[in-house]
Structure formats: structure tokens, C-alpha cells
Tab-separated table of C-alpha atoms in Angstrom:
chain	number	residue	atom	x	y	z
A	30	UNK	CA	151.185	-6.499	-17.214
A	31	UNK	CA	154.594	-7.911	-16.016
A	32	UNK	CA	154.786	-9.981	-12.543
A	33	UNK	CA	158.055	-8.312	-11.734
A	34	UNK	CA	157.297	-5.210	-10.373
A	35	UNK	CA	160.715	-3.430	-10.764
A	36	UNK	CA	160.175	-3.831	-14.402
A	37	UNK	CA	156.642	-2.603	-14.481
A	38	UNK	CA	157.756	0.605	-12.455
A	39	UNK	CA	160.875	1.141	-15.075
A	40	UNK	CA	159.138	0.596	-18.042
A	41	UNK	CA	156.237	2.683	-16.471
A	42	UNK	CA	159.307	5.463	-16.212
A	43	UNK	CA	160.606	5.221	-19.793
A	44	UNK	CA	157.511	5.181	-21.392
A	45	UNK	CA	155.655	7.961	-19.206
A	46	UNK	CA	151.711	6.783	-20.607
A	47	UNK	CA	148.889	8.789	-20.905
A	48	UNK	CA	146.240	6.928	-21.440
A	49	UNK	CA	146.722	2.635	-20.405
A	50	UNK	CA	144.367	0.472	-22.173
A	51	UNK	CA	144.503	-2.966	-20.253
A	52	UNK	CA	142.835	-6.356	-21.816
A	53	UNK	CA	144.308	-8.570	-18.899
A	54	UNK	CA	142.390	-6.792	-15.771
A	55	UNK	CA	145.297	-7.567	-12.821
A	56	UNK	CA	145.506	-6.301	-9.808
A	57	UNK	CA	148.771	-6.229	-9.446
A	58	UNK	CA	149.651	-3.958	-12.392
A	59	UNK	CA	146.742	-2.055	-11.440
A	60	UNK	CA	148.429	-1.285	-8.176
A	61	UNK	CA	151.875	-0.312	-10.151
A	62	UNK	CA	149.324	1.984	-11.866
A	63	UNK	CA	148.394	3.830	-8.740
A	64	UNK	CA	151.824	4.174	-7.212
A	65	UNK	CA	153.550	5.850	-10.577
A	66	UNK	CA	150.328	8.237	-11.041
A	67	UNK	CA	150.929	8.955	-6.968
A	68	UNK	CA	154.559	9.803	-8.338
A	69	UNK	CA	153.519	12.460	-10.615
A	70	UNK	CA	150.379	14.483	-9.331
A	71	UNK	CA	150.683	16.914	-12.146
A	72	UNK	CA	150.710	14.674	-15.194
A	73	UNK	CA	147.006	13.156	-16.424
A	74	UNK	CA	146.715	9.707	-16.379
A	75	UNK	CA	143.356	7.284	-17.661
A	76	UNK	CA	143.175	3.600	-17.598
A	77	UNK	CA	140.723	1.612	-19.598
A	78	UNK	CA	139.575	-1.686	-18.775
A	79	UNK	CA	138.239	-3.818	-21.180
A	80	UNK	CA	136.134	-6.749	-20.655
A	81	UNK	CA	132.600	-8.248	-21.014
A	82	UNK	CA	130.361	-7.290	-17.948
A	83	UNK	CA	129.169	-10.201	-15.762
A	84	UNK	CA	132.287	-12.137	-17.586
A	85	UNK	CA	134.886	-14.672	-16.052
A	86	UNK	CA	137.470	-12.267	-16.607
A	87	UNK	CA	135.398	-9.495	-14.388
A	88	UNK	CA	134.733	-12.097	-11.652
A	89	UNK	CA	138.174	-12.920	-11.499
A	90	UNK	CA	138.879	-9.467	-10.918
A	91	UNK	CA	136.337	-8.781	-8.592
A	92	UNK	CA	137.212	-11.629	-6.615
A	93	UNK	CA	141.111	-10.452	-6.128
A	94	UNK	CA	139.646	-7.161	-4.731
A	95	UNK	CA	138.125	-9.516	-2.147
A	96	UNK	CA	140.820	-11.223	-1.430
A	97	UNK	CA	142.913	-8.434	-1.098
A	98	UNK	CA	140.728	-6.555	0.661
A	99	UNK	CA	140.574	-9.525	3.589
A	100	UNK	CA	144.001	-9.540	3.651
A	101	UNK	CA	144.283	-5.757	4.819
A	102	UNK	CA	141.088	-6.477	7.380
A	103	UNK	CA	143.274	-9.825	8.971
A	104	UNK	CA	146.261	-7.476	8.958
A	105	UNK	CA	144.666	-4.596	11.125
A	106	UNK	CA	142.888	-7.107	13.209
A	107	UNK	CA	146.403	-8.301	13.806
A	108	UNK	CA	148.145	-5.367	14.200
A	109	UNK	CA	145.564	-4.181	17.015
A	110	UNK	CA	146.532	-7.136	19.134
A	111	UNK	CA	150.063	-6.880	19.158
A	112	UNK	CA	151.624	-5.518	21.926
A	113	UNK	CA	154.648	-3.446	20.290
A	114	UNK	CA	156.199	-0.341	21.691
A	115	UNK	CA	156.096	2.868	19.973
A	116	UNK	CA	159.911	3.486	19.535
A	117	UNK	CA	160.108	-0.301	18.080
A	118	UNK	CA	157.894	0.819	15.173
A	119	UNK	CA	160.539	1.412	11.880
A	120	UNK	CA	163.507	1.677	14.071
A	121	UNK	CA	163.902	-1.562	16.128
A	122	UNK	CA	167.911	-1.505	15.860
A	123	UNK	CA	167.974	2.275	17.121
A	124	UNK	CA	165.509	1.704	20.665
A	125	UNK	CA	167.287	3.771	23.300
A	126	UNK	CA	165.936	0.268	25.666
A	127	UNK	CA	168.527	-1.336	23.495
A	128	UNK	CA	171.453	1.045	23.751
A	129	UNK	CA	174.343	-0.279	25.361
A	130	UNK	CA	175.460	1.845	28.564
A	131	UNK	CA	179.570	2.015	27.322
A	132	UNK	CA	180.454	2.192	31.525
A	133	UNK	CA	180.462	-1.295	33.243
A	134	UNK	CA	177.538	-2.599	34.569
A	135	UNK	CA	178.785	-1.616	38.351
A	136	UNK	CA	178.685	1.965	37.536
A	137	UNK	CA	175.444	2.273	36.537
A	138	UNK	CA	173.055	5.379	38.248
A	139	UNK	CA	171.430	5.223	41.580
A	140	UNK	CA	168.224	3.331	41.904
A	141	UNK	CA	165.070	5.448	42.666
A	142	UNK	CA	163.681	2.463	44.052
A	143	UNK	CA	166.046	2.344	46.575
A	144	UNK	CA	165.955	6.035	47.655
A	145	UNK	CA	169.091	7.020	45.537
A	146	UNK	CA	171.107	5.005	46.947
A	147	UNK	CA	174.006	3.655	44.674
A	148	UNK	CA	173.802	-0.509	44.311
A	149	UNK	CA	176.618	-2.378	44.833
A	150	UNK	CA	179.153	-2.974	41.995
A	151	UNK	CA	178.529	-6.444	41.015
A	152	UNK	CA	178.592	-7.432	36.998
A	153	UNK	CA	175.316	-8.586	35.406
A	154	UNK	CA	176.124	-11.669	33.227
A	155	UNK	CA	173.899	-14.196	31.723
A	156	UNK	CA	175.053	-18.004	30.515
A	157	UNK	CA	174.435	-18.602	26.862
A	158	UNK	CA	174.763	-21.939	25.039
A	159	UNK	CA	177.400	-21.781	22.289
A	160	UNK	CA	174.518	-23.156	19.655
A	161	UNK	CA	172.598	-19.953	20.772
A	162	UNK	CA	174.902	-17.268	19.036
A	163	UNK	CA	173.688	-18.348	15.555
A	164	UNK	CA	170.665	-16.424	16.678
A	165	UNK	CA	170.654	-12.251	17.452
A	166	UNK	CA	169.501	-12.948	21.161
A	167	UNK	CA	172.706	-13.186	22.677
A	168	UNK	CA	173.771	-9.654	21.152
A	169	UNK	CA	170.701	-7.774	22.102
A	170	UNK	CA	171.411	-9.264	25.370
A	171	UNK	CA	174.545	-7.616	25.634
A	172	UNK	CA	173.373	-4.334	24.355
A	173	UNK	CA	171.375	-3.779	27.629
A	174	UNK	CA	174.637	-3.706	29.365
A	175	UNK	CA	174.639	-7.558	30.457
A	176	UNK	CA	177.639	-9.518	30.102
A	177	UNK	CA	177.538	-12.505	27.727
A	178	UNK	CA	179.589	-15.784	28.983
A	179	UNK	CA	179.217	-18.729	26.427
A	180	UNK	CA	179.132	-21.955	27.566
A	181	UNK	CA	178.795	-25.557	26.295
A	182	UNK	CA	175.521	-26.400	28.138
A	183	UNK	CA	173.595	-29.923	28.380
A	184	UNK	CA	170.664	-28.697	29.872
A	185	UNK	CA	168.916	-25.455	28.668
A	186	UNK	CA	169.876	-22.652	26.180
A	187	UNK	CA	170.081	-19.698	29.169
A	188	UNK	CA	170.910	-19.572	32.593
A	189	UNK	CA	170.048	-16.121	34.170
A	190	UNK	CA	170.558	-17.356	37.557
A	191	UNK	CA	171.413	-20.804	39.680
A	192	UNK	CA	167.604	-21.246	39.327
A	193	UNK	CA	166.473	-19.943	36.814
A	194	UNK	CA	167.276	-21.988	33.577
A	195	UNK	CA	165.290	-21.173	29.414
A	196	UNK	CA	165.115	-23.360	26.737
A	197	UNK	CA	164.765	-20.898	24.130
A	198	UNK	CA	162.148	-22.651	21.135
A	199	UNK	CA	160.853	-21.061	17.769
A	200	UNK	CA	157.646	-21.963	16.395
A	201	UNK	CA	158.999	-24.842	14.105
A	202	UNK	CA	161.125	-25.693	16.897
A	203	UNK	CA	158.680	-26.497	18.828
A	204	UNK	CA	156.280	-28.097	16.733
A	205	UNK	CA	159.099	-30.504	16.065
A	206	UNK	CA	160.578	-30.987	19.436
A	207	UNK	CA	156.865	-31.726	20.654
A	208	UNK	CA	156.352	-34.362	17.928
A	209	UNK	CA	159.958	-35.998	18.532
A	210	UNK	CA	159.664	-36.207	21.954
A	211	UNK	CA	162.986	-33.821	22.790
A	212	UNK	CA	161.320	-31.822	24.803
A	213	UNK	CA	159.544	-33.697	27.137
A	214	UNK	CA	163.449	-34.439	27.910
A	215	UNK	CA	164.310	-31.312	27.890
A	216	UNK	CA	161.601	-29.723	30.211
A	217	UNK	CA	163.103	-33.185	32.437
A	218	UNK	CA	165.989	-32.054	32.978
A	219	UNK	CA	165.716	-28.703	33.574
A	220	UNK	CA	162.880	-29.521	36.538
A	221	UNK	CA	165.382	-31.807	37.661
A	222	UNK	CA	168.519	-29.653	37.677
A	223	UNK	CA	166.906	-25.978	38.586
A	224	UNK	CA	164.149	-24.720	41.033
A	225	UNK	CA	162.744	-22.563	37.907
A	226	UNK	CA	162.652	-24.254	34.620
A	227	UNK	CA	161.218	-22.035	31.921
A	228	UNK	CA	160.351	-22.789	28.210
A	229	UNK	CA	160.625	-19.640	26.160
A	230	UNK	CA	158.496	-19.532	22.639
A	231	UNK	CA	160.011	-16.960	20.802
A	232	UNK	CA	157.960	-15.529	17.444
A	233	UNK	CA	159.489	-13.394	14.880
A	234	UNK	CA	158.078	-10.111	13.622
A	235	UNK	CA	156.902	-11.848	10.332
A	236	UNK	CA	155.043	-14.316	12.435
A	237	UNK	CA	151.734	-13.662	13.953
A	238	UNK	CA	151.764	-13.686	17.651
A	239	UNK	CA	149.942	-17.110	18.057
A	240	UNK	CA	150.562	-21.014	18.261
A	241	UNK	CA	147.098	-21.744	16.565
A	242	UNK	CA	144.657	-19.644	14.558
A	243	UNK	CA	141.359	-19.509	16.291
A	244	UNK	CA	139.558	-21.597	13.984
A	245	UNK	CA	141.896	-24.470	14.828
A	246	UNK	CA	141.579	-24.386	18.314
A	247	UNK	CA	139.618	-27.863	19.269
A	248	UNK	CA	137.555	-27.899	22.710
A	249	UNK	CA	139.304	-31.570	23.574
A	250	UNK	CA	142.452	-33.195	24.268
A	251	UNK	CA	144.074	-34.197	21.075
A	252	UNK	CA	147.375	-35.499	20.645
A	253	UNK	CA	147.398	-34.279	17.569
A	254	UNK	CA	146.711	-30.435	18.673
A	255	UNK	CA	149.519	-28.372	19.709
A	256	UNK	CA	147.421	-26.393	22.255
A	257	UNK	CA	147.185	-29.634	23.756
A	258	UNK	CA	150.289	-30.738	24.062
A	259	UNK	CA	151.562	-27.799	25.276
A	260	UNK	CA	148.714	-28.502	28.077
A	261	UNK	CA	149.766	-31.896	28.584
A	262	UNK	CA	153.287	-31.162	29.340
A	263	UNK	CA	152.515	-28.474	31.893
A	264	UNK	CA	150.563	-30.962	33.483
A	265	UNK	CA	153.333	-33.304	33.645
A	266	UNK	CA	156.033	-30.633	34.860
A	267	UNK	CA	154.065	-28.259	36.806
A	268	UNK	CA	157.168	-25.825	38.279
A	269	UNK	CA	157.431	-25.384	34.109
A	270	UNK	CA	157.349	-22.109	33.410
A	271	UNK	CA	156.050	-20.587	29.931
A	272	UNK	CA	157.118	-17.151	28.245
A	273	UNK	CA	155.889	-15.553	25.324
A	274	UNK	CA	157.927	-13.263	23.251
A	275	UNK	CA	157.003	-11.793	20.086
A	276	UNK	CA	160.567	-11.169	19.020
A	277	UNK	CA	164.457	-11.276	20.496
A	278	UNK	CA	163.898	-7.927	21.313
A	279	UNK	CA	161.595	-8.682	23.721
A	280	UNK	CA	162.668	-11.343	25.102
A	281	UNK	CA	165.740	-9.057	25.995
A	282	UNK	CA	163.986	-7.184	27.850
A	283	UNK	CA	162.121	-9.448	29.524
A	284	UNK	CA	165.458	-11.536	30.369
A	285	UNK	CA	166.220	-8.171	31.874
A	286	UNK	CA	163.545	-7.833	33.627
A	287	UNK	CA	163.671	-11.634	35.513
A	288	UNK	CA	167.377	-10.530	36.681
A	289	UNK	CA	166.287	-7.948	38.999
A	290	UNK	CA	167.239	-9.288	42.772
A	291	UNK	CA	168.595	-12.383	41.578
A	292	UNK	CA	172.222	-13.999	42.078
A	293	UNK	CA	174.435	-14.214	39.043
A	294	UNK	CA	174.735	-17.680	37.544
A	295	UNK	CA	178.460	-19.485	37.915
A	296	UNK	CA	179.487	-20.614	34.254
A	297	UNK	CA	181.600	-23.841	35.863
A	298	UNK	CA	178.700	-25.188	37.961
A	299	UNK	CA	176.253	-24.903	34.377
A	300	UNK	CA	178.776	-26.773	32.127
A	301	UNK	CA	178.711	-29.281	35.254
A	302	UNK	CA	174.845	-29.858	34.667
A	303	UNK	CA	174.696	-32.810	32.394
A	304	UNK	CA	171.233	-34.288	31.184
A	305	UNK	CA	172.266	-37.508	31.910
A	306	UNK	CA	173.127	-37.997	35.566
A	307	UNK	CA	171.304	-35.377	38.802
A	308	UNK	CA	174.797	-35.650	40.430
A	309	UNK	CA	174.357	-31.237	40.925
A	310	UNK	CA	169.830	-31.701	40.990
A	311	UNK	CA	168.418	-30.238	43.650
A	312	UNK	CA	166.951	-32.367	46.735
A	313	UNK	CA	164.764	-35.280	45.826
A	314	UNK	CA	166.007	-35.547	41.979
A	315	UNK	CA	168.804	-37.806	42.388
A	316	UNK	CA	166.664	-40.839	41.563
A	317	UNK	CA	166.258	-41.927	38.429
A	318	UNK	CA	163.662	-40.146	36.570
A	319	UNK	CA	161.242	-42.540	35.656
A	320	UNK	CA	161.040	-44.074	39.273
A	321	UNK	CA	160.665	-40.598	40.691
A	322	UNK	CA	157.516	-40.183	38.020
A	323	UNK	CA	155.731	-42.998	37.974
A	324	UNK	CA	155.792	-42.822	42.275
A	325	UNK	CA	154.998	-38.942	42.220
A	326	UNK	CA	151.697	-40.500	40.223
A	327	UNK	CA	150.328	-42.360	42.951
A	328	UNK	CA	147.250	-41.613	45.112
A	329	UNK	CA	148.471	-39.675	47.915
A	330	UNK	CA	152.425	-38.849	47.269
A	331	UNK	CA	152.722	-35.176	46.949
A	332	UNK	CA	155.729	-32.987	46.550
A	333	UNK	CA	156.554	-33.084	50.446
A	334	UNK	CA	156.823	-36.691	50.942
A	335	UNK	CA	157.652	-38.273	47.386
A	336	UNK	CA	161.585	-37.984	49.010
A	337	UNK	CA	160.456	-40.556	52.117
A	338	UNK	CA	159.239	-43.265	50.146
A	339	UNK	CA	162.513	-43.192	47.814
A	340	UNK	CA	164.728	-43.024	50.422
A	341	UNK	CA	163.179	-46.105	53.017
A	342	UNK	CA	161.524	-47.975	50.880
A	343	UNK	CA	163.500	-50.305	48.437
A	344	UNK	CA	161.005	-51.090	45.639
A	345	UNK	CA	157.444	-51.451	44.883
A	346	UNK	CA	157.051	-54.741	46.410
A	347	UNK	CA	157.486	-53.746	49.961
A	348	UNK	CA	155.622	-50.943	49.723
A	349	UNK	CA	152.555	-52.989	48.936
A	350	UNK	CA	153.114	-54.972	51.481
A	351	UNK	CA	153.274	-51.853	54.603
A	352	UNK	CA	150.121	-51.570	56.681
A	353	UNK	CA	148.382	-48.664	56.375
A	354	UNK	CA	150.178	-47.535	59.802
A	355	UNK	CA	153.833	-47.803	58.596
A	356	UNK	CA	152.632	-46.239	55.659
A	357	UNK	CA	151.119	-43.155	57.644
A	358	UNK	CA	154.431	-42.835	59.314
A	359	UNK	CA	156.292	-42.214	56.232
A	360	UNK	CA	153.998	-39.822	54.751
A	361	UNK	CA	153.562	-38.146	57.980
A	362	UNK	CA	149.556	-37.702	56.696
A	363	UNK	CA	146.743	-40.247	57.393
A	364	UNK	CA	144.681	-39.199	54.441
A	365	UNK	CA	147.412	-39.596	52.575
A	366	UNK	CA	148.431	-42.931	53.796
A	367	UNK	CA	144.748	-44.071	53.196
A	368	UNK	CA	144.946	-43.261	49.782
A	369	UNK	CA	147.914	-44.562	48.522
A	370	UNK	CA	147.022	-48.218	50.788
A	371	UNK	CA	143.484	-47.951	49.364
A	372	UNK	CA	145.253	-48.177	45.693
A	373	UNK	CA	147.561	-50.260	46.239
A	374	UNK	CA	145.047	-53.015	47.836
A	375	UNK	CA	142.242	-52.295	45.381
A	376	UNK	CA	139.753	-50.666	47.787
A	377	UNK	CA	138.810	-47.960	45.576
A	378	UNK	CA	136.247	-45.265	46.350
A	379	UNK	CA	135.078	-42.735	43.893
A	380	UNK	CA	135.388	-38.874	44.796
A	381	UNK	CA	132.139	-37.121	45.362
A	382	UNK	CA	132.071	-33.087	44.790
């Protein structure tokens, strides 16, 4: 048998067997076997195996037709679970969901969903990072009619409105970014700089559509796990959004899909956004980060009145030293106030369910 199996097939061709008598029992050629007697239904064709029964050889052999067996069974497991639509199957570059409409996006048809009537002409864009065009997202982008403006951009990879702001991550990109640290920063600054921050994981049509296998998947917090550290950092950003895609085509679509009744995103103000300062952040995010997160921690600071305490009160200090009154009027909450003076003057009480 020959590993290569263009040269199996041609010398298959110029020899044209009969009868194939093989000492070495491999699968491979085996298959090769099949496919050129598949070729030619009219011509006979016998293969002879020879080798000692209950042999090395014939275990070896029996034990690749396991194998290759469980490899088919993973595959249709697989294949049952992934969500792919029927005019992606064999002709992914030809979807008519992909086709770019050649009028401008302001003369596109009525809306049913607005009883006929004609929206207004307005052009659908989407920001892109320049790094982004190495990949074939921005293109398919454009093919659904949406206009592509490339920016240099600090903070996230697309904008598809002024709130909505992706960091776009493959599987390796991920794992590494996790293990580096980059995107805890990243996931930062975008909650810092836009009302939606979302972190797209993107998978590729070789890859199966999962972070873990199941067998991996451990029932605890590790730092070691991936699961969990994905877990951990929506627990530290909680407006952090997560999308799935199992390829650029759907994430297209599904970047399609999140622009419906939403502005369109000003390239100028997103090359402003810079991961470094929160000159253009949204209320509340001008602080530095690390202040703002270590006092969102504490017992009884929420989301509502995290923005008091930075602005009247100067540093830690003198907020350990407010009565439990002064602190109530800040928070505007007197459970809340209890709370964070209980902490900060060691009268803790455990929680009861």
C-alpha cells in the first residue's frame, strides 16, 4: 500500500487489477480499494487478505475499524448539533442571504413590518478595525449591503452603533488573551467607553462548535478551566455581552440582525475612543478604573450610587470615618448605608436564607 493516496488511485488506474493480494492489511489502501471498484461497477474485482487469525497484524486491523468507525459516530453526533442552514451546505459563497443588493442601501424594498411603508433613506455602515480586514468578516459584511468604514480603533474590533461595540476573538485567541490577561483590558474598556460591550467567539467550520469537550468540563471554579474563566469575567463585567458564531458567515448575519432600529456609528467619535483615558466614557467612568472597581466591590454600592461616593467623597479615609447618617444621605438607601458602615467598622453579620 502507498500513504499517498493520489498515487494509490493512479497506479490503481494503470494497472487496472483483478485480483489484489494484500500481506500489509491497511485500512487506508483498503479504502482506495473500494473507491476504484465503485469507479468501475462492471469490471470484477477480489481482494485477499493474508494473515494469521487471532494475530497482531489482525488486531491491528480490527482495531483501525474501531477507530474509524468512532470517528464517523463523533462526526454525526456533531453534525446533529450544529445549527447550519440548508443553502450553507456545499455552497456557502453562493447563499442568496449573502448576495449583495447592487442599489444603495436607501433604496432598498418596503418593510412588511411596517405596513409597506418605504423606510427612510439612511446608509447602513458598520466601523471595522483596520487589523480586522486580514480576516473575511469585513467582506461578508459588505455583501449584505452594509457599508464598510475602516478605522484605526483602540477599543474593540466593531462598532455597529454608538453603543454597541465587539471584540471579535477566535478560539486560540481567546485562550491566549484569557491567559495573558488582554482581555480582562479589553472587556475594561469597552464597559467603560459603550453602554453594550460584547465579546464575539467566532469558530470556523473545521472547528467543532464548543469551547470544551464535555469530558473536560469540571463542576468547580478553576483558574485553570476556560469555562471558568469565561465565568469569572462575566462576573466581573456584568453589561458584557457574549455571542456565539460558528463561522463569519454567521456572524454576518447576526451583525445584521443587531442593526435593526439602531443609530449608525460616527467613525470620528470611535477613533476618539482611546483605551487609555474615559475622556468620551459614558457617565460614572471617568474615574480611574481601578478606584471605580475596587469601590463598586463594597457592601452596599450598587450601580445607582457608585457615582455619589466618587464624586463627594475624596478617598477612603473619610469615608470610614462618615456616620452611618451621612453615609445614608449619599446612598440615598438605609440598607445600603448599613451595609457598607457595618464593613467598614467591622460589625459583620452573616446572611441567613
Amino acid at each position: 500500500g502507498n500513504s499517498d493516496a493520489v498515487a494509490t488511485s493512479q497506479v490503481l488506474r494503470e494497472v487496472d487489477p483483478r485480483f489484489v493480494i494484500l500481506f500489509d492489511i491497511e485500512v487506508d489502501f483498503i479504502r482506495q480499494l473500494e473507491i476504484f471498484k465503485a469507479n468501475r461497477p462492471g469490471l470484477p474485482l477480489r481482494v485477499y487478505f493474508l494473515a494469521y487469525a487471532s494475530s497482531v497484524e489482525e488486531q491491528r486491523y480490527l482495531t483501525s475499524l474501531r477507530r474509524e468507525k468512532e470517528a464517523f459516530e463523533h462526526l454525526i453526533r456533531q453534525k446533529t448539533t450544529m445549527a447550519v442552514s440548508d443553502d450553507q451546505e456545499g455552497k456557502l459563497t453562493d447563499s442568496s442571504l449573502l448576495s449583495r443588493d447592487p442599489r444603495p442601501a436607501s433604496e432598498t424594498v418596503a418593510s412588511t413590518r411596517k405596513g409597506g411603508v418605504k423606510p427612510k433613506a439612511a446608509t447602513r455602515k458598520v466601523i471595522v478595525d483596520m487589523r480586522e480586514f486580514r480576516s473575511s468578516l469585513p467582506s461578508l459584511i459588505h455583501r449584505r449591503g452594509i457599508d464598510i468604514e475602516p478605522v484605526t480603533l483602540e477599543v474593540g474590533d466593531y462598532i455597529l452603533s454608538p453603543e454597541m461595540c465587539v471584540e471579535r476573538k477566535s478560539l486560540s485567541d481567546l485562550i491566549g488573551s484569557l491567559s495573558s490577561g488582554r482581555l480582562y483590558n479589553q472587556a475594561m474598556s469597552m464597559t467603560r467607553h459603550y453602554q453594550r460591550p460584547m465579546l464575539l467567539i467566532e469558530f470556523s467550520e473545521k472547528q467543532s462548535f464548543s469551547v470544551q469537550a464535555r469530558g473536560t468540563l469540571q463542576s468547580e471554579i478553576s483558574f485553570n478551566d476556560l469555562s471558568s474563566k469565561l465565568a469569572l469575567l462575566t462576573l466581573h463585567f456584568p453589561k458584557l455581552r457574549i455571542l456565539w458564531c460558528q463561522n463569519p458567515y454567521a456572524t454576518a448575519e447576526l451583525f445584521d440582525e443587531l442593526k435593526v432600529d439602531h443609530d449608525e456609528p460616527d467613525g470620528e467619535e470611535a477613533a476618539k475612543v482611546s483605551s487609555e483615558d474615559g475622556a468620551s466614557a459614558p457617565s460614572g467612568a471617568h474615574y480611574h478604573p481601578l478606584t471605580q472597581d475596587f469601590v463598586s466591590k463594597l457592601p452596599g454600592i450598587t450601580s445607582k450610587n457608585i457615582c455619589s461616593i466618587l464624586n463627594k467623597v475624596p478617598n477612603l479615609l473619610a469615608l470610614s470615618k462618615l456616620s452611618q447618617d451621612n453615609i445614608q444621605e449619599l446612598l440615598g438607601h438605609s440598607q445600603n448605608a448599613e451595609l457598607l458602615h457595618n464593613f467598614l467598622h467591622g460589625k459583620q453579620t452573616l446572611a441567613t436564607m
